[in-house]
Short mmCIF file of C-alpha atoms and ligand atoms in Angstrom, two decimals:
data_model
loop_
_atom_site.label_atom_id
_atom_site.label_comp_id
_atom_site.label_asym_id
_atom_site.label_seq_id
_atom_site.Cartn_x
_atom_site.Cartn_y
_atom_site.Cartn_z
CA UNK A 1 5.68 -26.71 25.85
CA UNK A 2 5.75 -22.96 25.37
CA UNK A 3 8.35 -21.40 27.62
CA UNK A 4 8.01 -18.03 26.55
CA UNK A 5 5.17 -16.25 28.23
CA UNK A 6 4.21 -13.14 26.38
CA UNK A 7 2.41 -10.38 28.56
CA UNK A 8 3.70 -7.35 26.61
CA UNK A 9 3.94 -6.82 23.13
CA UNK A 10 5.84 -3.85 21.46
CA UNK A 11 5.46 -2.81 17.92
CA UNK A 12 7.97 -0.33 16.45
CA UNK A 13 6.43 1.51 13.59
CA UNK A 14 2.88 3.01 13.88
CA UNK A 15 2.27 3.00 10.13
CA UNK A 16 -0.28 1.43 7.64
CA UNK A 17 0.91 -1.96 8.84
CA UNK A 18 1.79 -1.46 12.69
CA UNK A 19 -1.40 0.39 13.40
CA UNK A 20 -4.04 -1.84 11.95
CA UNK A 21 -2.09 -5.18 12.79
CA UNK A 22 -1.79 -4.27 16.47
CA UNK A 23 -5.45 -3.05 16.52
CA UNK A 24 -6.44 -6.61 15.54
CA UNK A 25 -4.02 -8.07 17.99
CA UNK A 26 -5.59 -5.90 20.66
CA UNK A 27 -9.10 -7.39 19.79
CA UNK A 28 -8.08 -10.99 20.19
CA UNK A 29 -5.33 -10.90 22.92
CA UNK A 30 -7.09 -8.81 25.51
CA UNK A 31 -4.88 -10.08 28.27
CA UNK A 32 -1.75 -8.60 26.59
CA UNK A 33 -0.52 -5.19 26.80
CA UNK A 34 0.28 -3.88 23.21
CA UNK A 35 2.49 -0.88 22.87
CA UNK A 36 2.90 0.77 19.44
CA UNK A 37 5.87 3.20 19.27
CA UNK A 38 7.15 5.51 16.56
CA UNK A 39 9.60 8.01 16.40
CA UNK A 40 7.24 10.55 14.75
CA UNK A 41 5.67 12.57 17.59
CA UNK A 42 2.88 13.97 15.27
CA UNK A 43 2.07 10.48 14.29
CA UNK A 44 1.63 9.28 17.66
CA UNK A 45 -0.44 12.38 18.70
CA UNK A 46 -2.76 11.45 15.83
CA UNK A 47 -3.37 7.98 16.83
CA UNK A 48 -4.05 9.24 20.47
CA UNK A 49 -6.46 11.87 19.17
CA UNK A 50 -10.09 11.33 20.85
CA UNK A 51 -11.60 12.32 17.42
CA UNK A 52 -10.86 9.30 15.25
CA UNK A 53 -11.30 11.47 12.16
CA UNK A 54 -7.67 12.42 12.87
CA UNK A 55 -6.13 9.09 12.88
CA UNK A 56 -3.00 9.13 10.69
CA UNK A 57 -4.24 6.48 8.31
CA UNK A 58 -7.74 5.92 6.95
CA UNK A 59 -8.84 2.29 6.84
CA UNK A 60 -12.55 1.01 6.91
CA UNK A 61 -13.39 -0.31 10.54
CA UNK A 62 -10.05 0.90 12.22
CA UNK A 63 -11.53 3.61 14.10
CA UNK A 64 -14.01 1.08 15.96
CA UNK A 65 -11.16 -0.80 16.94
CA UNK A 66 -9.09 2.16 18.05
CA UNK A 67 -12.04 3.57 20.18
CA UNK A 68 -12.54 0.02 21.91
CA UNK A 69 -9.12 -0.84 22.88
CA UNK A 70 -7.17 2.50 23.04
CA UNK A 71 -5.72 2.89 26.56
CA UNK A 72 -7.20 -0.31 27.65
CA UNK A 73 -4.64 -2.82 26.17
CA UNK A 74 -3.51 -1.02 23.17
CA UNK A 75 -1.17 2.02 23.56
CA UNK A 76 0.59 4.46 21.26
CA UNK A 77 3.69 6.30 22.36
CA UNK A 78 7.19 7.58 21.41
CA UNK A 79 8.63 6.13 24.34
CA UNK A 80 10.45 3.38 22.43
CA UNK A 81 12.99 2.45 25.31
CA UNK A 82 10.31 1.47 27.93
CA UNK A 83 8.14 -0.26 25.40
CA UNK A 84 11.04 -2.41 24.21
CA UNK A 85 12.40 -3.00 27.81
CA UNK A 86 9.17 -4.35 28.98
CA UNK A 87 8.10 -6.47 25.89
CA UNK A 88 8.71 -10.11 25.61
CA UNK A 89 7.59 -9.87 21.94
CA UNK A 90 8.49 -7.13 19.35
CA UNK A 91 7.48 -6.68 16.02
CA UNK A 92 9.33 -4.56 13.51
CA UNK A 93 6.88 -2.51 11.07
CA UNK A 94 9.20 0.04 10.21
CA UNK A 95 9.45 1.40 6.32
CA UNK A 96 11.87 -0.01 4.02
CA UNK A 97 11.66 2.28 0.78
CA UNK A 98 13.90 1.70 -1.99
CA UNK A 99 17.37 2.99 -1.74
CA UNK A 100 17.88 6.24 -3.46
CA UNK A 101 21.73 6.47 -3.61
CA UNK A 102 24.72 4.20 -2.98
CA UNK A 103 25.08 0.54 -3.75
CA UNK A 104 21.98 -0.93 -5.06
CA UNK A 105 20.14 2.37 -5.74
CA UNK A 106 16.90 2.22 -7.44
CA UNK A 107 16.37 -1.48 -6.62
CA UNK A 108 17.75 -2.65 -3.11
CA UNK A 109 15.41 -1.71 -0.12
CA UNK A 110 16.94 0.88 2.21
CA UNK A 111 17.24 -1.00 5.58
CA UNK A 112 18.56 1.91 7.58
CA UNK A 113 15.29 1.97 9.82
CA UNK A 114 15.28 -1.77 10.41
CA UNK A 115 18.92 -1.79 11.29
CA UNK A 116 18.43 1.35 13.75
CA UNK A 117 15.29 -0.53 15.32
CA UNK A 118 17.46 -3.66 15.90
CA UNK A 119 20.20 -1.56 17.37
CA UNK A 120 17.43 -0.09 19.89
CA UNK A 121 16.31 -3.48 20.73
CA UNK A 122 19.70 -4.55 21.41
CA UNK A 123 20.23 -1.56 23.56
CA UNK A 124 17.01 -1.68 25.78
CA UNK A 125 15.72 -5.39 25.67
CA UNK A 126 15.58 -7.43 28.86
CA UNK A 127 15.65 -11.16 29.26
CA UNK A 128 14.39 -13.01 26.33
CA UNK A 129 12.84 -11.04 23.60
CA UNK A 130 11.09 -12.60 20.43
CA UNK A 131 11.87 -10.35 17.50
CA UNK A 132 9.32 -10.55 14.55
CA UNK A 133 10.16 -8.91 11.18
CA UNK A 134 6.69 -7.55 9.79
CA UNK A 135 8.15 -5.28 7.42
CA UNK A 136 8.75 -6.59 3.89
CA UNK A 137 12.53 -7.31 3.60
CA UNK A 138 14.85 -8.58 1.09
CA UNK A 139 15.88 -12.40 1.66
CA UNK A 140 18.25 -12.72 4.42
CA UNK A 141 17.43 -9.51 6.43
CA UNK A 142 16.76 -11.72 9.34
CA UNK A 143 20.68 -12.45 9.40
CA UNK A 144 21.35 -8.77 9.75
CA UNK A 145 19.04 -8.54 12.61
CA UNK A 146 20.48 -11.54 14.16
CA UNK A 147 24.05 -10.61 13.99
CA UNK A 148 23.18 -7.25 15.64
CA UNK A 149 21.08 -8.61 18.49
CA UNK A 150 23.43 -11.78 19.05
CA UNK A 151 26.50 -9.63 19.18
CA UNK A 152 24.46 -7.52 21.68
CA UNK A 153 23.51 -10.54 23.82
CA UNK A 154 27.04 -11.76 23.92
CA UNK A 155 28.24 -8.28 25.10
CA UNK A 156 25.52 -8.07 27.65
CA UNK A 157 25.85 -11.73 28.92
CA UNK A 158 29.60 -10.88 29.49
CA UNK A 159 28.42 -7.82 31.69
CA UNK A 160 25.71 -9.99 32.99
CA UNK A 161 23.09 -7.18 33.28
CA UNK A 162 20.10 -7.53 31.36
CA UNK A 163 20.27 -11.56 30.81
CA UNK A 164 19.59 -10.78 27.14
CA UNK A 165 18.65 -13.42 24.60
CA UNK A 166 16.65 -13.24 21.43
CA UNK A 167 15.00 -15.45 18.81
CA UNK A 168 14.36 -13.80 15.45
CA UNK A 169 11.29 -14.73 13.44
CA UNK A 170 9.60 -13.70 10.05
CA UNK A 171 5.97 -13.20 10.10
CA UNK A 172 5.27 -11.05 6.77
CA UNK A 173 1.91 -9.25 6.54
CA UNK A 174 -0.35 -9.94 3.64
CA UNK A 175 -2.80 -7.21 4.43
CA UNK A 176 -4.20 -5.12 1.47
CA UNK A 177 -4.93 -1.68 2.31
CA UNK A 178 -8.37 -0.54 2.04
CA UNK A 179 -9.51 -3.84 3.50
CA UNK A 180 -6.71 -4.04 6.20
CA UNK A 181 -8.94 -5.00 8.95
CA UNK A 182 -10.99 -7.49 7.12
CA UNK A 183 -7.66 -9.30 5.80
CA UNK A 184 -6.30 -9.33 9.32
CA UNK A 185 -9.29 -10.76 10.85
CA UNK A 186 -9.91 -13.39 8.17
CA UNK A 187 -6.51 -14.15 6.78
CA UNK A 188 -6.04 -16.69 3.93
CA UNK A 189 -3.00 -17.86 5.59
CA UNK A 190 -0.52 -16.61 8.54
CA UNK A 191 3.08 -17.23 7.67
CA UNK A 192 5.86 -17.87 10.53
CA UNK A 193 9.38 -18.51 9.47
CA UNK A 194 12.25 -19.25 11.98
CA UNK A 195 14.49 -21.85 13.41
CA UNK A 196 13.29 -21.52 17.26
CA UNK A 197 10.19 -23.78 17.40
CA UNK A 198 9.38 -22.60 20.79
CA UNK A 199 9.47 -19.19 19.57
CA UNK A 200 7.36 -20.09 16.63
CA UNK A 201 4.66 -21.68 18.71
CA UNK A 202 4.43 -18.68 21.11
CA UNK A 203 3.63 -16.48 18.22
CA UNK A 204 1.08 -19.18 16.67
CA UNK A 205 -0.43 -19.29 20.16
CA UNK A 206 -1.54 -15.62 19.71
CA UNK A 207 -2.83 -16.08 16.26
CA UNK A 208 -4.50 -19.31 17.39
CA UNK A 209 -7.07 -16.93 19.29
CA UNK A 210 -8.66 -16.05 16.00
CA UNK A 211 -7.03 -18.00 13.15
CA UNK A 212 -7.42 -21.76 12.58
CA UNK A 213 -4.29 -23.70 13.15
CA UNK A 214 -4.32 -25.36 9.80
CA UNK A 215 -4.02 -21.70 8.24
CA UNK A 216 -0.81 -21.05 10.28
CA UNK A 217 2.29 -22.09 8.13
CA UNK A 218 5.51 -22.74 9.62
CA UNK A 219 8.65 -22.57 7.37
CA UNK A 220 12.39 -21.73 7.52
CA UNK A 221 13.10 -18.03 7.75
CA UNK A 222 14.33 -17.69 4.15
CA UNK A 223 11.33 -19.27 2.73
CA UNK A 224 9.21 -16.95 4.72
CA UNK A 225 10.98 -13.96 3.68
CA UNK A 226 11.13 -15.18 -0.08
CA UNK A 227 7.30 -15.93 0.11
CA UNK A 228 6.34 -12.32 0.84
CA UNK A 229 8.25 -11.06 -2.26
CA UNK A 230 6.98 -13.84 -4.42
CA UNK A 231 3.40 -13.23 -3.56
CA UNK A 232 3.64 -9.67 -4.40
CA UNK A 233 5.65 -10.13 -7.53
CA UNK A 234 2.81 -12.63 -8.70
CA UNK A 235 -0.02 -10.18 -7.92
CA UNK A 236 1.63 -7.47 -9.56
CA UNK A 237 2.42 -9.81 -12.49
CA UNK A 238 -1.25 -10.41 -12.72
CA UNK A 239 -2.05 -6.59 -13.19
CA UNK A 240 0.60 -6.10 -15.76
CA UNK A 241 -0.62 -9.23 -17.73
CA UNK A 242 -4.48 -7.84 -17.71
CA UNK A 243 -3.11 -4.28 -18.33
CA UNK A 244 -1.31 -5.75 -21.50
CA UNK A 245 -4.31 -7.40 -22.60
CA UNK A 246 -6.22 -3.93 -21.99
CA UNK A 247 -4.19 -2.40 -24.75
CA UNK A 248 -4.87 -5.22 -27.21
CA UNK A 249 -8.71 -5.16 -26.40
CA UNK A 250 -8.66 -1.35 -27.32
CA UNK A 251 -7.05 -2.23 -30.45
CA UNK A 252 -9.58 -4.86 -31.46
CA UNK A 253 -13.17 -5.46 -30.86
CA UNK A 254 -12.63 -6.97 -27.40
CA UNK A 255 -13.79 -5.99 -23.99
CA UNK A 256 -11.16 -6.64 -21.33
CA UNK A 257 -13.82 -7.07 -18.56
CA UNK A 258 -15.49 -9.82 -20.72
CA UNK A 259 -12.06 -11.31 -21.29
CA UNK A 260 -11.09 -11.24 -17.44
CA UNK A 261 -14.42 -12.73 -16.73
CA UNK A 262 -13.91 -15.42 -19.17
CA UNK A 263 -10.48 -16.48 -18.27
CA UNK A 264 -11.21 -16.14 -14.33
CA UNK A 265 -13.68 -18.75 -14.64
CA UNK A 266 -10.87 -21.26 -15.08
CA UNK A 267 -10.06 -22.50 -11.44
CA UNK A 268 -6.55 -22.55 -12.31
CA UNK A 269 -6.41 -18.71 -13.10
CA UNK A 270 -9.15 -17.63 -10.78
CA UNK A 271 -11.32 -14.22 -10.82
CA UNK A 272 -9.51 -12.12 -8.46
CA UNK A 273 -7.00 -9.46 -9.30
CA UNK A 274 -7.91 -9.27 -12.93
CA UNK A 275 -9.25 -5.55 -13.16
CA UNK A 276 -7.58 -3.52 -15.79
CA UNK A 277 -6.49 -0.31 -14.52
CA UNK A 278 -3.82 2.85 -14.67
CA UNK A 279 -1.20 0.51 -13.34
CA UNK A 280 -0.59 -0.79 -9.80
CA UNK A 281 0.60 1.53 -7.15
CA UNK A 282 1.09 1.25 -3.40
CA UNK A 283 4.14 0.74 -1.31
CA UNK A 284 4.81 -2.70 -1.87
CA UNK A 285 4.67 -4.24 -5.51
CA UNK A 286 7.28 -2.16 -7.19
CA UNK A 287 9.47 -2.17 -4.20
CA UNK A 288 9.20 -5.99 -3.76
CA UNK A 289 9.79 -6.71 -7.31
CA UNK A 290 12.91 -4.30 -7.46
CA UNK A 291 14.23 -6.16 -4.39
CA UNK A 292 13.54 -9.72 -6.24
CA UNK A 293 15.47 -8.26 -9.28
CA UNK A 294 18.25 -7.06 -7.14
CA UNK A 295 18.42 -10.38 -5.61
CA UNK A 296 18.39 -12.24 -8.78
CA UNK A 297 21.29 -9.97 -10.18
CA UNK A 298 23.34 -10.52 -7.07
CA UNK A 299 22.97 -14.46 -7.57
CA UNK A 300 23.97 -13.99 -11.16
CA UNK A 301 20.42 -14.81 -12.33
CA UNK A 302 20.30 -12.38 -15.25
CA UNK A 303 17.33 -14.04 -17.06
CA UNK A 304 15.04 -14.19 -13.95
CA UNK A 305 15.84 -10.78 -13.25
CA UNK A 306 15.04 -9.61 -16.68
CA UNK A 307 11.78 -11.56 -16.41
CA UNK A 308 10.46 -9.71 -13.45
CA UNK A 309 11.71 -6.39 -14.33
CA UNK A 310 9.26 -6.53 -17.44
CA UNK A 311 6.41 -6.44 -14.90
CA UNK A 312 7.53 -2.97 -13.99
CA UNK A 313 8.20 -1.83 -17.25
CA UNK A 314 4.72 -2.81 -18.48
CA UNK A 315 3.11 -0.79 -15.42
CA UNK A 316 5.35 2.36 -16.44
CA UNK A 317 4.10 1.95 -19.90
CA UNK A 318 0.50 1.73 -18.81
CA UNK A 319 0.64 4.91 -17.08
CA UNK A 320 2.40 6.62 -19.95
CA UNK A 321 -0.06 5.41 -22.64
CA UNK A 322 -2.89 6.85 -20.47
CA UNK A 323 -1.42 10.36 -20.16
CA UNK A 324 -0.46 10.22 -23.89
CA UNK A 325 -3.96 8.97 -24.96
CA UNK A 326 -5.51 12.05 -22.98
CA UNK A 327 -3.36 14.72 -24.63
CA UNK A 328 -3.81 13.25 -28.06
CA UNK A 329 -7.72 13.00 -27.52
CA UNK A 330 -8.08 16.48 -26.48
CA UNK A 331 -6.64 17.59 -29.80
CA UNK A 332 -2.94 17.08 -29.05
CA UNK A 333 -2.71 19.69 -26.19
CA UNK A 334 -4.22 19.97 -22.74
CA UNK A 335 -2.53 23.32 -22.30
CA UNK A 336 -4.81 25.82 -20.72
CA UNK A 337 -7.57 23.00 -20.35
CA UNK A 338 -9.20 22.34 -16.96
CA UNK A 339 -9.23 18.37 -16.47
CA UNK A 340 -11.46 17.02 -13.39
CA UNK A 341 -9.37 14.34 -11.54
CA UNK A 342 -11.56 12.11 -9.59
CA UNK A 343 -9.40 9.98 -7.24
CA UNK A 344 -5.67 10.29 -6.31
CA UNK A 345 -5.00 7.44 -3.76
CA UNK A 346 -3.40 4.42 -5.10
CA UNK A 347 -6.70 2.37 -4.72
CA UNK A 348 -10.07 3.01 -3.01
CA UNK A 349 -10.78 2.98 0.70
CA UNK A 350 -7.39 4.51 1.77
CA UNK A 351 -5.54 7.89 1.91
CA UNK A 352 -2.34 6.26 0.85
CA UNK A 353 -0.81 7.90 -2.22
CA UNK A 354 2.53 6.12 -2.13
CA UNK A 355 3.45 5.13 -5.80
CA UNK A 356 -0.33 5.96 -6.92
CA UNK A 357 -0.38 5.79 -10.86
CA UNK A 358 -2.30 9.22 -10.34
CA UNK A 359 1.06 10.90 -9.53
CA UNK A 360 2.67 9.99 -12.76
CA UNK A 361 -0.36 10.56 -14.78
CA UNK A 362 -1.17 14.02 -13.29
CA UNK A 363 2.47 15.08 -13.55
CA UNK A 364 2.74 14.32 -17.26
CA UNK A 365 -0.61 16.42 -17.81
CA UNK A 366 0.83 19.13 -15.82
CA UNK A 367 3.96 19.18 -17.66
CA UNK A 368 1.62 19.55 -20.86
CA UNK A 369 0.04 22.59 -19.33
CA UNK A 370 -3.12 21.23 -17.93
CA UNK A 371 -5.11 22.83 -15.17
CA UNK A 372 -6.05 20.09 -12.85
CA UNK A 373 -8.78 20.24 -10.34
CA UNK A 374 -8.43 17.22 -8.00
CA UNK A 375 -10.97 15.54 -5.70
CA UNK A 376 -10.35 12.64 -3.51
CA UNK A 377 -12.71 11.82 -0.67
CA UNK A 378 -9.68 10.88 1.72
CA UNK A 379 -6.39 12.33 0.39
CA UNK A 380 -5.54 15.81 1.99
CA UNK A 381 -4.39 18.78 -0.09
CA UNK A 382 -1.00 18.92 1.48
CA UNK A 383 -0.36 15.28 0.45
CA UNK A 384 -1.45 16.14 -3.17
CA UNK A 385 0.88 19.25 -3.16
CA UNK A 386 3.61 17.05 -1.72
CA UNK A 387 3.32 14.36 -4.20
CA UNK A 388 2.95 16.65 -7.28
CA UNK A 389 5.55 19.01 -5.88
CA UNK A 390 3.63 22.11 -6.39
CA UNK A 391 1.12 24.31 -4.44
CA UNK A 392 -2.55 24.46 -5.36
CA UNK A 393 -3.85 27.66 -6.77
CA UNK A 394 -7.21 29.31 -5.65
CA UNK A 395 -7.71 31.46 -8.65
CA UNK A 396 -8.82 29.68 -12.03
CA UNK A 397 -7.30 31.30 -14.90
CA UNK A 398 -6.93 29.73 -18.26
CA UNK A 399 -3.47 31.37 -18.83
CA UNK A 400 -2.54 29.55 -15.68
CA UNK A 401 -1.13 26.63 -17.38
CA UNK A 402 0.27 23.74 -15.27
CA UNK A 403 -1.46 24.42 -12.19
CA UNK A 404 -3.48 22.21 -9.67
CA UNK A 405 -6.77 23.11 -7.70
CA UNK A 406 -8.07 21.19 -4.84
CA UNK A 407 -11.69 20.65 -4.57
CA UNK A 408 -14.07 19.29 -2.23
CA UNK A 409 -16.88 17.78 -4.48
CA UNK A 410 -17.16 15.88 -7.69
CA UNK A 411 -19.51 18.96 -8.91
CA UNK A 412 -16.93 21.66 -8.12
CA UNK A 413 -14.14 19.70 -9.97
CA UNK A 414 -16.19 19.54 -13.03
CA UNK A 415 -16.70 23.39 -13.42
CA UNK A 416 -15.42 24.44 -16.72
CA UNK A 417 -13.49 21.33 -17.37
CA UNK A 418 -12.97 19.71 -20.87
CA UNK A 419 -12.68 16.20 -19.31
CA UNK A 420 -13.28 14.01 -16.28
CA UNK A 421 -10.34 11.58 -15.62
CA UNK A 422 -11.28 8.84 -13.11
CA UNK A 423 -8.12 7.46 -11.50
CA UNK A 424 -9.39 5.66 -8.44
CA UNK A 425 -12.40 3.27 -8.12
CA UNK A 426 -14.12 5.20 -5.15
CA UNK A 427 -17.62 4.07 -4.73
CA UNK A 428 -19.14 7.45 -5.04
CA UNK A 429 -17.80 7.60 -8.60
CA UNK A 430 -19.76 4.56 -9.81
CA UNK A 431 -23.17 6.44 -10.19
CA UNK A 432 -22.36 9.87 -11.03
CA UNK A 433 -25.33 12.00 -12.38
CA UNK A 434 -23.73 12.68 -15.68
CA UNK A 435 -26.75 14.89 -17.15
CA UNK A 436 -25.97 17.31 -13.96
CA UNK A 437 -22.24 17.29 -14.57
CA UNK A 438 -22.01 17.93 -18.22
CA UNK A 439 -24.01 21.22 -17.75
CA UNK A 440 -21.05 22.52 -15.84
CA UNK A 441 -18.64 21.40 -18.52
CA UNK A 442 -17.05 22.74 -21.74
CA UNK A 443 -18.11 21.16 -24.90
CA UNK A 444 -16.94 18.70 -26.41
CA UNK A 445 -16.94 16.98 -22.92
CA UNK A 446 -14.88 13.89 -22.38
CA UNK A 447 -14.63 11.15 -19.80
CA UNK A 448 -11.58 8.91 -19.44
CA UNK A 449 -12.47 6.08 -17.24
CA UNK A 450 -9.19 4.21 -16.30
CA UNK A 451 -10.86 1.84 -13.65
CA UNK A 452 -13.80 0.89 -15.95
CA UNK A 453 -16.40 1.78 -13.31
CA UNK A 454 -18.94 3.87 -15.09
CA UNK A 455 -21.89 2.87 -16.94
CA UNK A 456 -20.72 4.28 -20.22
CA UNK A 457 -24.09 4.33 -21.98
CA UNK A 458 -25.60 6.65 -19.39
CA UNK A 459 -22.70 8.99 -19.91
CA UNK A 460 -22.96 8.99 -23.63
CA UNK A 461 -26.66 9.66 -23.50
CA UNK A 462 -25.72 12.62 -21.52
CA UNK A 463 -23.62 13.86 -24.34
CA UNK A 464 -20.06 12.57 -23.10
CA UNK A 465 -17.30 11.13 -25.40
CA UNK A 466 -16.28 8.29 -23.53
CA UNK A 467 -12.83 6.27 -23.25
CA UNK A 468 -12.65 3.42 -20.96
CA UNK A 469 -9.76 1.15 -20.11
CA UNK A 470 -9.63 -1.99 -22.32
CA UNK A 471 -12.91 -1.43 -24.02
CA UNK A 472 -13.02 -1.18 -27.84
CA UNK A 473 -16.78 -0.69 -28.04
CA UNK A 474 -16.90 2.46 -26.13
CA UNK A 475 -13.74 3.95 -27.68
CA UNK A 476 -14.31 6.54 -30.27
CA UNK A 477 -10.37 6.62 -31.10
C1 UDX B 501 4.81 -1.21 5.67
C2 UDX B 501 5.90 -2.27 5.84
O1 UDX B 501 6.31 -2.36 7.08
C3 UDX B 501 7.10 -1.92 4.72
O2 UDX B 501 8.02 -3.00 4.82
C4 UDX B 501 6.34 -1.93 3.32
O3 UDX B 501 7.21 -1.73 2.47
C5 UDX B 501 5.42 -0.67 3.67
O4 UDX B 501 4.50 -1.10 4.45
P1 UDX B 501 4.11 0.91 6.63
O5 UDX B 501 3.45 0.58 7.61
O6 UDX B 501 3.25 0.97 5.33
O7 UDX B 501 5.19 -0.05 6.10
O8 UDX B 501 5.18 2.22 6.37
P2 UDX B 501 4.64 3.67 7.08
O9 UDX B 501 3.26 3.90 7.25
O10 UDX B 501 5.69 4.58 6.53
O11 UDX B 501 5.18 3.37 8.79
C6 UDX B 501 6.43 3.25 9.27
C7 UDX B 501 6.33 3.93 10.41
O12 UDX B 501 7.62 3.51 11.13
C8 UDX B 501 6.41 5.29 10.40
O13 UDX B 501 5.46 5.96 11.26
C9 UDX B 501 7.86 5.85 11.00
O14 UDX B 501 7.90 7.18 11.84
C10 UDX B 501 8.10 4.72 11.92
N1 UDX B 501 9.69 4.47 12.33
C11 UDX B 501 10.55 4.46 11.34
C12 UDX B 501 10.08 4.39 13.61
O15 UDX B 501 9.09 4.42 14.35
N2 UDX B 501 11.36 4.17 13.85
C13 UDX B 501 12.16 4.10 12.77
O16 UDX B 501 13.41 3.98 13.14
C14 UDX B 501 11.77 4.27 11.44
C1 UDX B 502 -0.65 -5.61 -1.77
C2 UDX B 502 -0.83 -6.92 -1.69
O1 UDX B 502 -2.09 -7.31 -2.15
C3 UDX B 502 -0.76 -7.51 -0.10
O2 UDX B 502 -1.05 -8.83 0.01
C4 UDX B 502 0.73 -6.87 0.60
O3 UDX B 502 0.56 -7.27 1.88
C5 UDX B 502 0.83 -5.42 0.32
O4 UDX B 502 0.73 -5.33 -1.11
P1 UDX B 502 -1.93 -3.33 -1.48
O5 UDX B 502 -0.54 -2.63 -2.02
O6 UDX B 502 -2.20 -2.65 -0.20
O7 UDX B 502 -1.46 -4.74 -0.97
O8 UDX B 502 -3.22 -3.22 -2.36
P2 UDX B 502 -3.62 -4.17 -3.42
O9 UDX B 502 -5.03 -4.47 -3.42
O10 UDX B 502 -2.84 -5.41 -3.78
O11 UDX B 502 -3.45 -3.17 -4.91
C6 UDX B 502 -2.28 -2.84 -5.50
C7 UDX B 502 -2.37 -2.05 -6.62
O12 UDX B 502 -2.82 -2.92 -7.73
C8 UDX B 502 -3.53 -0.91 -6.63
O13 UDX B 502 -2.97 0.38 -7.22
C9 UDX B 502 -4.73 -1.32 -7.07
O14 UDX B 502 -5.45 -0.42 -7.87
C10 UDX B 502 -4.15 -2.24 -8.10
N1 UDX B 502 -4.96 -3.36 -8.66
C11 UDX B 502 -5.27 -4.34 -7.85
C12 UDX B 502 -5.42 -3.27 -10.02
O15 UDX B 502 -4.83 -2.39 -10.79
N2 UDX B 502 -6.01 -4.24 -10.41
C13 UDX B 502 -6.53 -5.33 -9.63
O16 UDX B 502 -7.16 -6.22 -10.09
C14 UDX B 502 -6.12 -5.35 -8.30
#
């Protein structure tokens, strides 16, 4: 029997996880009032903007859900106090970046936002509240949250004002950016960890509105937290594995796509997540592996820590080898040479650039004096400037070495360029008219396709020299 009646949900954190997740909850839990609250006023204004082109994040199909449910059963606000007070269930979706200083710097997650949110819940919650961890967190974070909440509960109950009691659950998010809505609508599984079985069932009941019960897994809280880190570590490991093979393919007469296809047909390996590329990016993979490494070191599991650390080393090496290869190919220097960069986000169908491999590769080329003209269908000029730490220039001068330009079309980007560098697999880069493009460029003209998406024969017919990741046959090196 479910003794917790959920009529109001609050989600703290209106970001890439909180926004899409609550939009899908709103669609399937129409009789529940869902309030997404955030400390960032301008972000909340963007969520409330009648023109969905201004939503703070780009995610296919998100705008439709927002238009349908916003101000009906889905609300965006900065009024954290009231949203906590009226909620029977609170999701924590705040960011947890890698710590930059202090104990565990460079590896451990910075939990200051999670702690701050737990303290806000302790201050404002009324009656029984189920607190659900959605953010990716190091194992045993639930303990920190519980400690803050249970101590507050004792204090409150002594004063007998708000009748506070709490249950803490872990319900990690497995959505992948760019396909978040589809992932949320049709999850492979929903994982709920905790010890309060009634609270677990209260959350399961919400999911059961659209997810079959057999896909809802119940575990203890630590298994749930560790499963999230492990899932991301395994996924990232697959990418580093195929990227390591891409380098061998380039050195031999093999093609990494053929190798990926051949091994992927083995059911035990599976065909997903085997695309070689410029290295994985995004807010989760690196951070979660670093978390795992930190945890292993804490428990004196040195060999295990070193094993997982290699996944990151290989990822860094992949980015490094691509920028070196470009410089070497363009006759040992890119100084004063314009390079057309196609794609800046860490993957297609998102405007997110967190840890995008483009950042490191572009910085390396800028360092060598390149003039980068950058085009991405969804990433803004200000975001690129922030990531690269320099302002865009308007005037194109070859003497301006180490500059960036923001362009609004593929064609503009290619003007006077020595090379095209494809960094993100946006659909519109798949079928470029190479005959038209090469006319605008300097000769010899090159293409560096780090996502292996173009038809190399077409590009070669138009007169390009082509390098494609993991593909010896098209490599001229
Ligand atoms: C998610 C996960 O929750 C995180 O664990 C993972 O590592 C990255 O992905 P995400 O939604 O992508 O986070 O982060 P972000 O887009 O930065 O959104 C977090 C939001 O929380 C921000 O809008 C921030 O303003 C808000 N926030 C942060 C609060 O409302 N309160 C705080 O105390 C801290
Ligand atoms: C990831 C996990 O997939 C998701 O389950 C978790 O909740 C959050 O972290 P996300 O980072 O949004 O999701 O995207 P994902 O599709 O996993 O891609 C991560 C990075 O790996 C991207 O840079 C992508 O380009 C790269 N990648 C992915 C490859 O290079 N090759 C592949 O085959 C797949």
